[in-house]
Amino acid sequence: MNRKDLIDRLQELYKDEDSRVTINPHAEQKVAIVYPNTYFVGMSNLGLHIIYEEINLHPSSVCERIFLPEKKELDAYDKTKTPLMSVEMQRPMHQFDVVAFDVTFEMDYFHIPLMLRHGRVPVMSEDRTGFDPIVIAGGPCATFNPEPFADFIDAFIIGEGEGIVTAVLERIRKGRENGESREETISALAQIDGVYVPVLYTPQYDDNKRFVGYDIADGAPKIIRRHFEPLTSGGETVIATNFTEFGAMYIIEVARGCGRHCRFCMAGYCFRVPRVRPLDILKEGVDRAEKLGKKVGLMGAAISDYPEVDELVTYIRSKDMRYSCASLRADSLTQAVVDGLAESGQKTITIAPETGSERLRRVINKGISEENLRTAAQLSAKSGIQHMRLYIMIGLPTETDEDIDAIVGLAERTQAHMAEVGCKGRLTLSINPFIPKPFTPFQWMAMDHQKSVEKKLQYIKKSLQKNRRIEVLVESPKEAYIQGVLARGDRRLGKVLAACALDRGSKSFKSEMKKVGLDMDDCNYRERKFEDYLPWSHLDMGLRNGYLEQEWQRAVDEAYTPPCMEGCKRCGVCK
């Protein structure tokens, strides 16, 4: 591939899109929204669509998109010495005023320095001059612990991007108009509530090279509060394209946040309170999907929890449209939802009990019983959906051998019950190692040892291998333990990630960690103390002091925490 081939490829992608937004390529402020993965993956991310629309609706800004090229294309960028370019105007990354990363998954951290280098933007923030773009970042990973990639970023948006991204871009424009230096503008961004400027926070380490806190610059806020707003308008696909992970689907965000209090789930704590969109706004989104001839993809933490879910799916079905759901809960599943999925051609119903035992579900506050699973199987059989998938985690806190046996037992009983109610399909167990995440009651916990997890996985596979109607799928434990380090790591990981980007990516991670004096086993297997200052302790999700420690104790006691409710002041978010 030559340079022209690379440009032609971007132009083809742009030509095949159907966008609700018209861009002004000559607008004063040029912003690149960068997704650190391929177009195929990135265009399935609804957050990118929402922020893209907001920026382009401002008369002074134009927003264009840059994605990680496929491996073959990236080699061609290298050989032809072509910088990464935007889809819209094939504008090189280094020619934008602002480069904004949307970071959703830990394994994409490896792509951030790679993309900056290929975009001809200095990888390290400290190496940039007034001629370089200001690099900002947002998304779930930027919210719960931005430290591992903070060396690459000038300013982070903590929380949800709507509204605040406009304020950030306006402040950058103001700085440029007033002739401010790059350093002055970036420092000024720290005064916007919800913005974290890492250069103002210098990590401190003790004699054992353990992180102990920050030396905070004068005038910088000691605590950065996350930003969030009510869902007043629709959140849905802005640019329709067939070349995405979800195919020809029009995504509509039904709700945001979750009030179920599952103790392992970062999204349930960092995006609280749960908010739902009005039914009439969702119907308008369905109407737009109909005009495009698209299948509707309902997005949210638990679609079946939406109060008017039956009315919504009935409206979709009344138009002879197909739909799918991002997530369902067995205890709130309805026949109307399942019937609609079956009519939409869905072959598998997916439920996440997370564990095999009722005891461990009490520990994690999952609140799903085996009876709920049986009901889900019955609803599926009645609608004609033959297959079921169960999401399971292993290595959870307090897990015992009996809990592993319970996974095998649950799979066998569920498959037998499917057969009893007429389902002749397959039961799939999708098993992932548990990863402790910041801002959850398990944030202090050690991960289960990798060898122990691998042994448990082999035991489950062997125990179920004779049943041809049960399939066991396993995520790579090796990758899970890299994610474990990245989820709770500190700023020293920036040098590791930058070095990996020059070498073999994540395959170099363990060896590069050793070069900077970090031990992967120590990061994952060391239990933190409640009183420890953690790399994310200066970020505020709105939870009251002591709440997460209280929830950890409730986990140990196997005590149930009921869902969020109107007027509740339990966790402190609804002050």
Coordinates of C-alpha atoms in Angstrom, one line a residue:
M1 CA 0.0 0.0 0.0
N2 CA 1.2 3.5 -0.8
R3 CA 0.2 6.9 0.6
K4 CA -2.6 7.2 -2.0
D5 CA -4.0 3.8 -1.0
L6 CA -4.2 5.0 2.6
I7 CA -6.0 8.2 1.7
D8 CA -8.4 6.3 -0.6
R9 CA -9.2 3.9 2.2
L10 CA -10.2 6.7 4.5
Q11 CA -12.2 8.4 1.8
E12 CA -14.1 5.1 1.1
L13 CA -15.0 4.8 4.8
Y14 CA -16.3 8.4 4.9
K15 CA -18.2 8.0 1.7
D16 CA -20.1 5.0 3.0
E17 CA -21.2 6.7 6.2
D18 CA -24.6 8.3 6.8
S19 CA -24.1 11.2 9.3
R20 CA -26.6 13.4 11.1
V21 CA -23.9 16.0 11.5
T22 CA -22.5 18.3 8.8
I23 CA -18.9 19.3 9.6
N24 CA -17.3 22.7 8.8
P25 CA -13.7 21.7 8.0
H26 CA -12.7 25.4 8.0
A27 CA -13.9 26.1 11.6
E28 CA -11.4 28.0 13.8
Q29 CA -10.7 25.2 16.2
K30 CA -9.8 21.8 14.8
V31 CA -10.3 18.8 17.2
A32 CA -9.4 15.2 16.5
I33 CA -11.4 12.6 18.5
V34 CA -9.1 9.6 18.7
Y35 CA -10.3 6.1 19.4
P36 CA -7.2 3.9 20.3
N37 CA -8.5 0.9 18.4
T38 CA -9.7 0.2 14.9
Y39 CA -12.6 1.9 13.1
F40 CA -14.4 -1.4 13.2
V41 CA -14.3 -1.4 17.0
G42 CA -14.4 2.4 17.6
M43 CA -17.5 3.2 15.6
S44 CA -19.4 0.8 17.9
N45 CA -18.6 3.2 20.8
L46 CA -21.6 5.4 21.5
G47 CA -19.7 7.9 23.6
L48 CA -17.6 8.8 20.6
H49 CA -20.8 9.6 18.6
I50 CA -22.2 11.8 21.4
I51 CA -19.0 13.9 21.8
Y52 CA -18.5 14.1 18.1
E53 CA -21.9 15.6 17.7
E54 CA -21.5 18.1 20.5
I55 CA -18.2 19.4 19.2
N56 CA -19.4 19.8 15.7
L57 CA -22.6 21.6 16.7
H58 CA -20.4 24.4 18.1
P59 CA -19.8 27.0 15.4
S60 CA -16.2 27.6 16.3
S61 CA -15.1 23.9 16.2
V62 CA -14.8 21.0 13.8
C63 CA -14.3 17.5 15.1
E64 CA -12.8 14.7 12.9
R65 CA -12.1 11.1 13.8
I66 CA -8.8 9.2 13.9
F67 CA -8.6 5.4 14.5
L68 CA -5.9 2.9 14.9
P69 CA -5.2 1.4 11.4
E70 CA -5.3 -2.4 10.9
K71 CA -1.9 -4.0 11.1
K72 CA -1.3 -4.1 7.4
E73 CA -2.2 -0.4 7.0
L74 CA -0.1 0.6 10.0
D75 CA 2.9 -1.0 8.4
A76 CA 2.1 1.0 5.2
Y77 CA 2.0 4.3 7.3
D78 CA 5.4 3.4 8.6
K79 CA 7.0 2.5 5.2
T80 CA 5.5 5.6 3.4
K81 CA 6.3 7.9 6.4
T82 CA 2.7 9.0 6.4
P83 CA 1.3 10.4 9.7
L84 CA -2.0 9.1 11.0
M85 CA -4.9 11.0 9.3
S86 CA -8.6 11.7 10.0
V87 CA -11.4 9.9 8.3
E88 CA -13.2 13.2 7.3
M89 CA -10.5 15.3 5.7
Q90 CA -7.4 13.1 5.9
R91 CA -5.9 15.8 8.1
P92 CA -2.7 14.6 9.9
M93 CA -3.0 14.2 13.7
H94 CA -0.3 16.8 14.4
Q95 CA -2.1 19.5 12.5
F96 CA -5.1 19.6 15.0
D97 CA -5.3 22.1 17.8
V98 CA -6.7 19.5 20.2
V99 CA -6.3 15.7 20.2
A100 CA -9.0 14.0 22.3
F101 CA -8.7 10.3 23.2
D102 CA -11.7 8.3 24.1
V103 CA -10.4 5.5 26.3
T104 CA -12.7 2.6 27.2
F105 CA -10.5 -0.5 27.7
E106 CA -7.3 -1.1 29.5
M107 CA -5.6 -3.1 26.7
D108 CA -6.0 0.0 24.5
Y109 CA -3.5 1.9 26.6
F110 CA -0.8 0.3 24.6
H111 CA -2.2 2.0 21.4
I112 CA -2.1 5.5 22.8
P113 CA 1.7 6.1 22.6
L114 CA 1.7 4.1 19.4
M115 CA -0.9 6.4 17.8
L116 CA 0.7 9.6 19.1
R117 CA 4.1 8.6 17.6
H118 CA 2.5 7.7 14.3
G119 CA 0.6 10.9 14.4
R120 CA 3.8 12.9 14.8
V121 CA 2.7 14.2 18.2
P122 CA 5.4 13.9 21.0
V123 CA 4.4 10.9 23.1
M124 CA 5.3 12.4 26.5
S125 CA 3.3 15.5 27.5
E126 CA 6.5 17.1 28.9
D127 CA 8.1 17.0 25.5
R128 CA 5.4 19.0 23.7
T129 CA 5.8 22.6 22.7
G130 CA 3.5 25.4 21.7
F131 CA 3.4 24.0 18.1
D132 CA 1.9 20.7 19.3
P133 CA -1.7 19.9 19.9
I134 CA -3.1 19.9 23.4
V135 CA -3.9 16.3 24.2
I136 CA -6.9 15.5 26.4
A137 CA -8.7 12.2 27.3
G138 CA -12.0 11.0 28.6
G139 CA -14.0 7.8 28.8
P140 CA -14.5 5.2 31.6
C141 CA -10.7 4.5 32.0
A142 CA -9.9 8.2 32.3
T143 CA -12.5 8.4 35.0
F144 CA -11.7 5.5 37.3
N145 CA -7.8 5.7 37.2
P146 CA -6.0 7.8 34.6
E147 CA -2.6 7.4 36.1
P148 CA -1.1 4.6 34.0
F149 CA -1.3 6.8 30.8
A150 CA -1.2 10.2 32.5
D151 CA 2.3 10.9 31.0
F152 CA 0.8 11.1 27.6
I153 CA -2.2 13.3 28.4
D154 CA -2.3 17.1 29.1
A155 CA -5.8 17.1 30.7
F156 CA -8.4 14.5 31.6
I157 CA -12.1 14.8 31.7
I158 CA -13.2 12.9 34.9
G159 CA -16.8 11.5 34.5
E160 CA -19.1 12.0 31.6
G161 CA -18.0 14.2 28.7
E162 CA -21.3 16.0 27.7
G163 CA -21.2 19.7 28.4
I164 CA -17.7 19.7 30.0
V165 CA -16.0 19.0 26.7
T166 CA -17.4 22.3 25.3
A167 CA -16.1 24.2 28.4
V168 CA -12.7 22.6 27.9
L169 CA -12.5 23.5 24.3
E170 CA -13.7 27.1 24.9
R171 CA -11.0 27.6 27.5
I172 CA -8.3 26.3 25.1
R173 CA -9.7 28.7 22.4
K174 CA -9.6 31.6 24.9
G175 CA -6.0 30.8 25.8
R176 CA -5.0 30.9 22.1
E177 CA -6.8 34.2 21.5
N178 CA -5.1 35.8 24.5
G179 CA -1.7 34.6 23.5
E180 CA -1.2 32.3 26.6
S181 CA 1.6 29.8 26.6
R182 CA 0.8 26.2 26.4
E183 CA 1.6 25.7 30.0
E184 CA -0.7 28.6 31.1
T185 CA -3.6 27.2 29.2
I186 CA -3.2 23.6 30.5
S187 CA -2.9 24.8 34.1
A188 CA -6.0 26.9 33.6
L189 CA -8.0 23.8 32.6
A190 CA -7.5 22.5 36.1
Q191 CA -9.9 25.2 37.4
I192 CA -12.8 23.6 35.4
D193 CA -14.7 21.3 37.8
G194 CA -14.2 17.8 36.5
V195 CA -10.9 18.3 34.8
Y196 CA -7.6 16.7 36.0
V197 CA -4.3 18.1 34.9
P198 CA -1.7 15.5 35.8
V199 CA 1.4 17.7 35.5
L200 CA 0.1 19.6 38.6
Y201 CA 0.2 16.4 40.6
T202 CA 3.6 14.8 41.2
P203 CA 3.5 11.2 42.5
Q204 CA 5.4 10.5 45.7
Y205 CA 7.0 7.1 46.6
D206 CA 8.3 5.7 49.9
D207 CA 11.7 4.0 50.5
N208 CA 10.2 0.7 49.3
K209 CA 9.1 2.4 46.0
R210 CA 5.4 2.2 46.9
F211 CA 3.1 5.0 45.8
V212 CA 2.0 7.1 48.8
G213 CA 0.4 10.3 47.3
Y214 CA 0.9 13.5 45.3
D215 CA 2.8 16.7 45.7
I216 CA 0.0 19.1 44.5
A217 CA 1.0 22.4 42.8
D218 CA -0.2 25.6 44.4
G219 CA -3.7 26.5 43.2
A220 CA -4.6 23.1 41.9
P221 CA -7.6 21.4 43.4
K222 CA -6.8 18.7 46.0
I223 CA -9.9 16.7 44.9
I224 CA -11.3 16.5 41.4
R225 CA -15.0 15.8 41.3
R226 CA -16.4 13.7 38.4
H227 CA -18.7 15.5 36.0
F228 CA -22.2 14.2 35.2
E229 CA -25.5 15.7 34.0
P230 CA -29.1 14.6 33.7
L231 CA -29.9 12.8 30.4
T232 CA -32.0 15.6 28.8
S233 CA -31.6 14.6 25.2
G234 CA -31.2 11.5 23.1
G235 CA -27.9 9.5 23.1
E236 CA -27.8 7.5 19.9
T237 CA -25.9 6.7 16.7
V238 CA -24.8 9.9 14.9
I239 CA -22.8 8.3 12.1
A240 CA -24.3 5.2 10.6
T241 CA -22.0 2.7 9.0
N242 CA -22.1 -1.0 8.3
F243 CA -18.4 -1.5 9.0
T244 CA -18.6 -1.9 12.8
E245 CA -18.5 -4.6 15.4
F246 CA -22.3 -4.4 15.7
G247 CA -22.9 -4.4 12.0
A248 CA -25.9 -2.5 10.6
M249 CA -27.2 -1.4 13.9
Y250 CA -28.5 1.9 15.2
I251 CA -27.5 2.2 18.9
I252 CA -29.9 4.0 21.3
E253 CA -28.8 4.6 24.9
V254 CA -31.8 3.7 27.1
A255 CA -30.3 4.4 30.4
R256 CA -26.9 5.3 32.0
G257 CA -25.5 4.1 35.3
C258 CA -26.8 1.3 37.4
G259 CA -28.3 1.2 40.9
R260 CA -27.9 -2.6 41.5
H261 CA -24.8 -2.2 43.6
C262 CA -22.9 -5.3 42.2
R263 CA -19.7 -5.0 44.3
F264 CA -17.3 -5.9 41.5
C265 CA -18.7 -3.4 38.9
M266 CA -16.8 -0.1 38.4
A267 CA -19.6 1.3 36.2
G268 CA -22.1 0.9 38.9
Y269 CA -20.1 3.2 41.2
C270 CA -18.4 5.7 38.8
F271 CA -21.6 6.4 36.8
R272 CA -24.1 6.5 39.7
V273 CA -26.9 7.8 39.9
P274 CA -28.8 5.6 37.4
R275 CA -30.7 7.8 34.9
V276 CA -33.2 6.7 32.2
R277 CA -34.2 8.5 29.1
P278 CA -37.9 9.4 28.6
L279 CA -39.8 7.0 26.4
D280 CA -40.8 9.6 23.9
I281 CA -37.1 10.5 23.2
L282 CA -36.3 6.8 22.7
K283 CA -39.2 6.5 20.3
E284 CA -37.8 9.4 18.3
G285 CA -34.6 7.5 18.1
V286 CA -36.4 4.4 16.9
D287 CA -38.1 6.5 14.2
R288 CA -34.6 7.7 13.0
A289 CA -33.4 4.1 12.9
E290 CA -36.4 3.1 10.8
K291 CA -35.7 5.8 8.2
L292 CA -32.2 4.4 7.8
G293 CA -33.4 0.8 7.6
K294 CA -31.3 -0.2 10.6
K295 CA -31.8 -2.7 13.4
V296 CA -32.1 -1.0 16.8
G297 CA -29.4 -1.7 19.4
L298 CA -30.6 -0.9 22.9
M299 CA -27.7 0.2 25.1
G300 CA -27.6 0.4 28.9
A301 CA -26.4 -1.4 32.1
A302 CA -29.5 -3.6 32.2
I303 CA -32.1 -3.0 29.5
S304 CA -34.6 -5.2 31.2
D305 CA -34.5 -2.8 34.2
Y306 CA -35.8 0.1 32.1
P307 CA -39.2 0.9 33.7
E308 CA -41.0 1.1 30.3
V309 CA -39.1 -1.6 28.5
D310 CA -42.3 -3.5 27.4
E311 CA -43.7 -0.3 25.9
L312 CA -40.4 0.4 24.2
V313 CA -40.0 -3.0 22.6
T314 CA -43.7 -3.1 21.7
Y315 CA -43.2 0.2 19.8
I316 CA -40.2 -1.2 17.9
R317 CA -42.1 -4.4 17.0
S318 CA -45.1 -2.4 15.9
K319 CA -42.9 -1.0 13.1
D320 CA -41.7 -4.5 12.1
M321 CA -38.2 -3.6 13.2
R322 CA -35.6 -5.8 14.7
Y323 CA -33.7 -5.0 17.9
S324 CA -31.1 -6.4 20.3
C325 CA -30.2 -5.6 23.9
A326 CA -26.7 -5.0 25.2
S327 CA -27.5 -6.6 28.6
L328 CA -30.3 -8.3 30.4
R329 CA -31.0 -9.4 33.9
A330 CA -32.7 -12.7 34.6
D331 CA -34.7 -11.2 37.5
S332 CA -36.3 -8.4 35.4
L333 CA -36.7 -10.2 32.0
T334 CA -40.1 -10.1 30.5
Q335 CA -41.9 -12.2 27.9
A336 CA -42.4 -9.1 25.7
V337 CA -38.6 -8.5 25.6
V338 CA -37.7 -12.1 24.8
D339 CA -40.4 -12.4 22.2
G340 CA -39.2 -9.3 20.4
L341 CA -35.6 -10.7 20.5
A342 CA -36.8 -13.9 19.0
E343 CA -38.7 -12.1 16.2
S344 CA -35.6 -10.1 15.6
G345 CA -33.7 -13.3 14.8
Q346 CA -31.7 -13.5 18.0
K347 CA -30.6 -17.1 18.6
T348 CA -29.1 -16.8 22.1
I349 CA -30.3 -15.2 25.4
T350 CA -27.4 -13.9 27.5
I351 CA -27.5 -13.7 31.3
A352 CA -24.8 -12.8 33.8
P353 CA -25.2 -14.7 37.1
E354 CA -21.4 -14.2 37.6
T355 CA -21.0 -17.1 39.9
G356 CA -22.3 -20.7 40.4
S357 CA -23.2 -20.5 44.0
E358 CA -25.9 -18.5 45.8
R359 CA -23.4 -17.7 48.6
L360 CA -20.9 -16.0 46.3
R361 CA -23.7 -14.1 44.6
R362 CA -24.5 -12.7 48.0
V363 CA -20.9 -11.7 48.5
I364 CA -20.9 -9.7 45.2
N365 CA -24.5 -8.5 45.7
K366 CA -25.6 -9.9 42.4
G367 CA -29.2 -10.6 43.5
I368 CA -29.9 -13.3 40.8
S369 CA -31.2 -16.7 41.9
E370 CA -31.1 -20.0 40.2
E371 CA -34.9 -19.7 40.0
N372 CA -34.4 -16.6 37.9
L373 CA -32.3 -18.5 35.5
R374 CA -34.9 -21.2 35.2
T375 CA -37.5 -18.5 34.4
A376 CA -35.2 -17.1 31.8
A377 CA -34.9 -20.5 30.2
Q378 CA -38.7 -20.9 30.2
L379 CA -39.3 -17.5 28.6
S380 CA -36.6 -18.2 26.0
A381 CA -38.1 -21.6 25.1
K382 CA -41.6 -20.1 24.8
S383 CA -40.3 -17.5 22.4
G384 CA -38.2 -20.0 20.4
I385 CA -34.7 -18.9 21.4
Q386 CA -32.8 -22.2 21.7
H387 CA -29.4 -21.1 23.1
M388 CA -28.3 -19.5 26.4
R389 CA -25.0 -17.9 27.4
L390 CA -24.0 -17.4 31.0
Y391 CA -21.2 -14.9 32.0
I392 CA -19.2 -16.2 34.9
M393 CA -16.2 -14.9 36.9
I394 CA -13.6 -16.9 38.8
G395 CA -11.2 -15.7 41.4
L396 CA -13.7 -13.6 43.2
P397 CA -13.0 -12.6 46.9
T398 CA -13.8 -15.4 49.4
E399 CA -14.1 -18.0 46.5
T400 CA -13.7 -21.6 47.6
D401 CA -13.4 -25.0 45.9
E402 CA -17.1 -25.4 46.6
D403 CA -17.9 -22.3 44.6
I404 CA -16.0 -23.7 41.6
D405 CA -17.9 -27.0 41.9
A406 CA -21.1 -24.9 42.0
I407 CA -20.2 -23.4 38.5
V408 CA -20.2 -27.0 37.1
G409 CA -23.4 -27.8 38.9
L410 CA -25.2 -24.7 37.7
A411 CA -24.2 -25.3 34.1
E412 CA -25.4 -28.9 34.3
R413 CA -28.7 -28.0 35.9
T414 CA -29.4 -25.1 33.6
Q415 CA -28.7 -27.2 30.5
A416 CA -30.9 -29.9 31.9
H417 CA -33.7 -27.4 32.6
M418 CA -33.3 -26.0 29.0
A419 CA -33.9 -29.5 27.7
E420 CA -36.9 -30.0 29.9
V421 CA -38.7 -26.9 28.5
G422 CA -37.9 -27.8 24.9
C423 CA -34.6 -26.0 24.2
K424 CA -32.4 -28.3 22.1
G425 CA -29.6 -25.7 21.8
R426 CA -26.3 -25.1 23.5
L427 CA -25.5 -23.6 26.9
T428 CA -22.3 -21.5 26.7
L429 CA -20.3 -20.6 29.7
S430 CA -18.2 -17.5 29.1
I431 CA -15.7 -17.4 32.0
N432 CA -13.4 -14.5 32.8
P433 CA -10.9 -14.0 35.7
F434 CA -12.0 -11.4 38.2
I435 CA -10.1 -8.1 38.1
P436 CA -10.4 -5.7 41.1
K437 CA -11.4 -2.2 39.9
P438 CA -11.0 1.2 41.4
F439 CA -14.0 2.7 43.2
T440 CA -15.5 -0.6 44.0
P441 CA -15.6 -2.4 47.4
F442 CA -13.0 -4.8 46.0
Q443 CA -10.5 -2.2 45.0
W444 CA -8.1 -3.2 47.9
M445 CA -8.2 -6.9 47.2
A446 CA -5.5 -9.2 45.7
M447 CA -6.2 -11.0 42.5
D448 CA -6.3 -14.8 42.7
H449 CA -3.0 -16.2 41.5
Q450 CA -2.8 -16.9 37.8
K451 CA -1.8 -20.6 38.2
S452 CA -4.7 -21.1 40.6
V453 CA -7.1 -19.5 38.1
E454 CA -5.8 -21.7 35.2
K455 CA -6.2 -24.8 37.4
K456 CA -9.8 -23.9 38.1
L457 CA -10.5 -23.3 34.4
Q458 CA -9.1 -26.7 33.5
Y459 CA -11.2 -28.3 36.2
I460 CA -14.4 -26.7 34.9
K461 CA -13.6 -27.6 31.3
K462 CA -12.8 -31.2 32.2
S463 CA -15.9 -31.6 34.3
L464 CA -18.2 -30.4 31.5
Q465 CA -16.4 -31.9 28.5
K466 CA -18.6 -34.9 28.2
N467 CA -21.8 -32.8 27.8
R468 CA -21.8 -31.8 24.1
R469 CA -24.6 -29.3 24.8
I470 CA -22.3 -27.2 27.1
E471 CA -19.6 -25.1 25.7
V472 CA -16.9 -23.4 27.8
L473 CA -15.2 -20.2 26.5
V474 CA -12.4 -18.7 28.4
E475 CA -10.7 -15.3 28.2
S476 CA -6.9 -15.4 28.3
P477 CA -5.8 -15.3 31.9
K478 CA -2.5 -13.8 30.8
E479 CA -4.3 -10.7 29.4
A480 CA -6.5 -10.4 32.5
Y481 CA -3.4 -10.1 34.7
I482 CA -2.0 -7.3 32.5
Q483 CA -5.4 -5.6 32.8
G484 CA -5.2 -6.1 36.6
V485 CA -1.9 -4.1 36.7
L486 CA -3.3 -1.3 34.4
A487 CA -6.5 -1.0 36.3
R488 CA -4.9 -0.1 39.6
G489 CA -1.4 1.0 38.5
D490 CA 0.3 4.4 39.1
R491 CA 2.1 6.8 36.8
R492 CA 5.3 4.7 36.5
L493 CA 3.4 2.6 34.0
G494 CA 3.6 5.4 31.4
K495 CA 7.3 4.6 30.7
V496 CA 6.4 0.9 30.5
L497 CA 3.6 1.6 27.9
A498 CA 5.8 3.9 25.9
A499 CA 8.5 1.3 25.7
C500 CA 6.0 -1.5 24.8
A501 CA 4.8 0.7 21.9
L502 CA 8.3 0.7 20.5
D503 CA 8.6 -3.1 21.0
R504 CA 6.0 -5.9 20.9
G505 CA 3.1 -4.2 22.5
S506 CA 1.5 -6.0 25.5
K507 CA 3.9 -9.0 24.8
S508 CA 6.7 -6.8 26.2
F509 CA 4.8 -5.7 29.3
K510 CA 6.3 -7.9 32.0
S511 CA 9.9 -7.4 30.9
E512 CA 9.4 -3.6 30.5
M513 CA 7.9 -3.5 34.0
K514 CA 11.0 -5.1 35.5
K515 CA 13.2 -2.4 33.8
V516 CA 11.5 0.3 35.8
G517 CA 11.5 -1.7 39.1
L518 CA 7.9 -2.8 39.0
D519 CA 6.8 -6.3 39.8
M520 CA 3.7 -7.7 38.1
D521 CA 3.0 -10.2 40.8
D522 CA 3.3 -7.6 43.5
C523 CA 0.9 -5.3 41.7
N524 CA -1.7 -8.0 41.4
Y525 CA -1.3 -10.2 44.4
R526 CA -0.7 -7.6 47.1
E527 CA -3.7 -6.7 49.2
R528 CA -4.0 -3.0 49.8
K529 CA -5.0 -1.5 53.2
F530 CA -8.1 0.6 53.7
E531 CA -5.9 3.5 54.9
D532 CA -3.6 3.4 51.8
Y533 CA -3.6 6.4 49.6
L534 CA -4.4 4.9 46.1
P535 CA -3.4 6.4 42.7
W536 CA -7.1 7.5 42.3
S537 CA -7.7 8.7 45.8
H538 CA -7.7 12.4 44.6
L539 CA -10.7 11.7 42.3
D540 CA -14.2 12.0 43.8
M541 CA -17.1 10.0 42.4
G542 CA -19.5 11.5 45.0
L543 CA -19.4 8.5 47.4
R544 CA -19.3 9.4 51.0
N545 CA -16.2 8.6 53.0
G546 CA -16.2 5.0 54.4
Y547 CA -19.0 3.8 52.0
L548 CA -16.8 1.4 50.0
E549 CA -15.2 0.0 53.2
Q550 CA -18.7 -0.5 54.6
E551 CA -19.7 -2.4 51.4
W552 CA -16.6 -4.5 51.7
Q553 CA -17.7 -5.6 55.2
R554 CA -21.2 -6.3 53.9
A555 CA -19.6 -8.5 51.2
V556 CA -17.8 -10.4 53.9
D557 CA -21.0 -10.7 55.9
E558 CA -22.9 -11.8 52.7
A559 CA -25.3 -8.9 53.4
Y560 CA -27.7 -7.7 50.7
T561 CA -27.6 -4.0 49.6
P562 CA -30.9 -3.1 47.9
P563 CA -30.9 -1.1 44.6
C564 CA -31.0 2.7 44.4
M565 CA -34.3 4.2 45.1
E566 CA -35.8 7.7 45.0
G567 CA -34.8 9.7 48.1
C568 CA -32.0 7.3 49.1
K569 CA -29.0 9.0 50.7
R570 CA -27.1 5.8 51.5
C571 CA -23.9 6.1 49.3
G572 CA -23.7 9.9 49.3
V573 CA -24.0 10.5 45.5
C574 CA -27.6 11.9 45.9
K575 CA -26.6 14.5 48.5

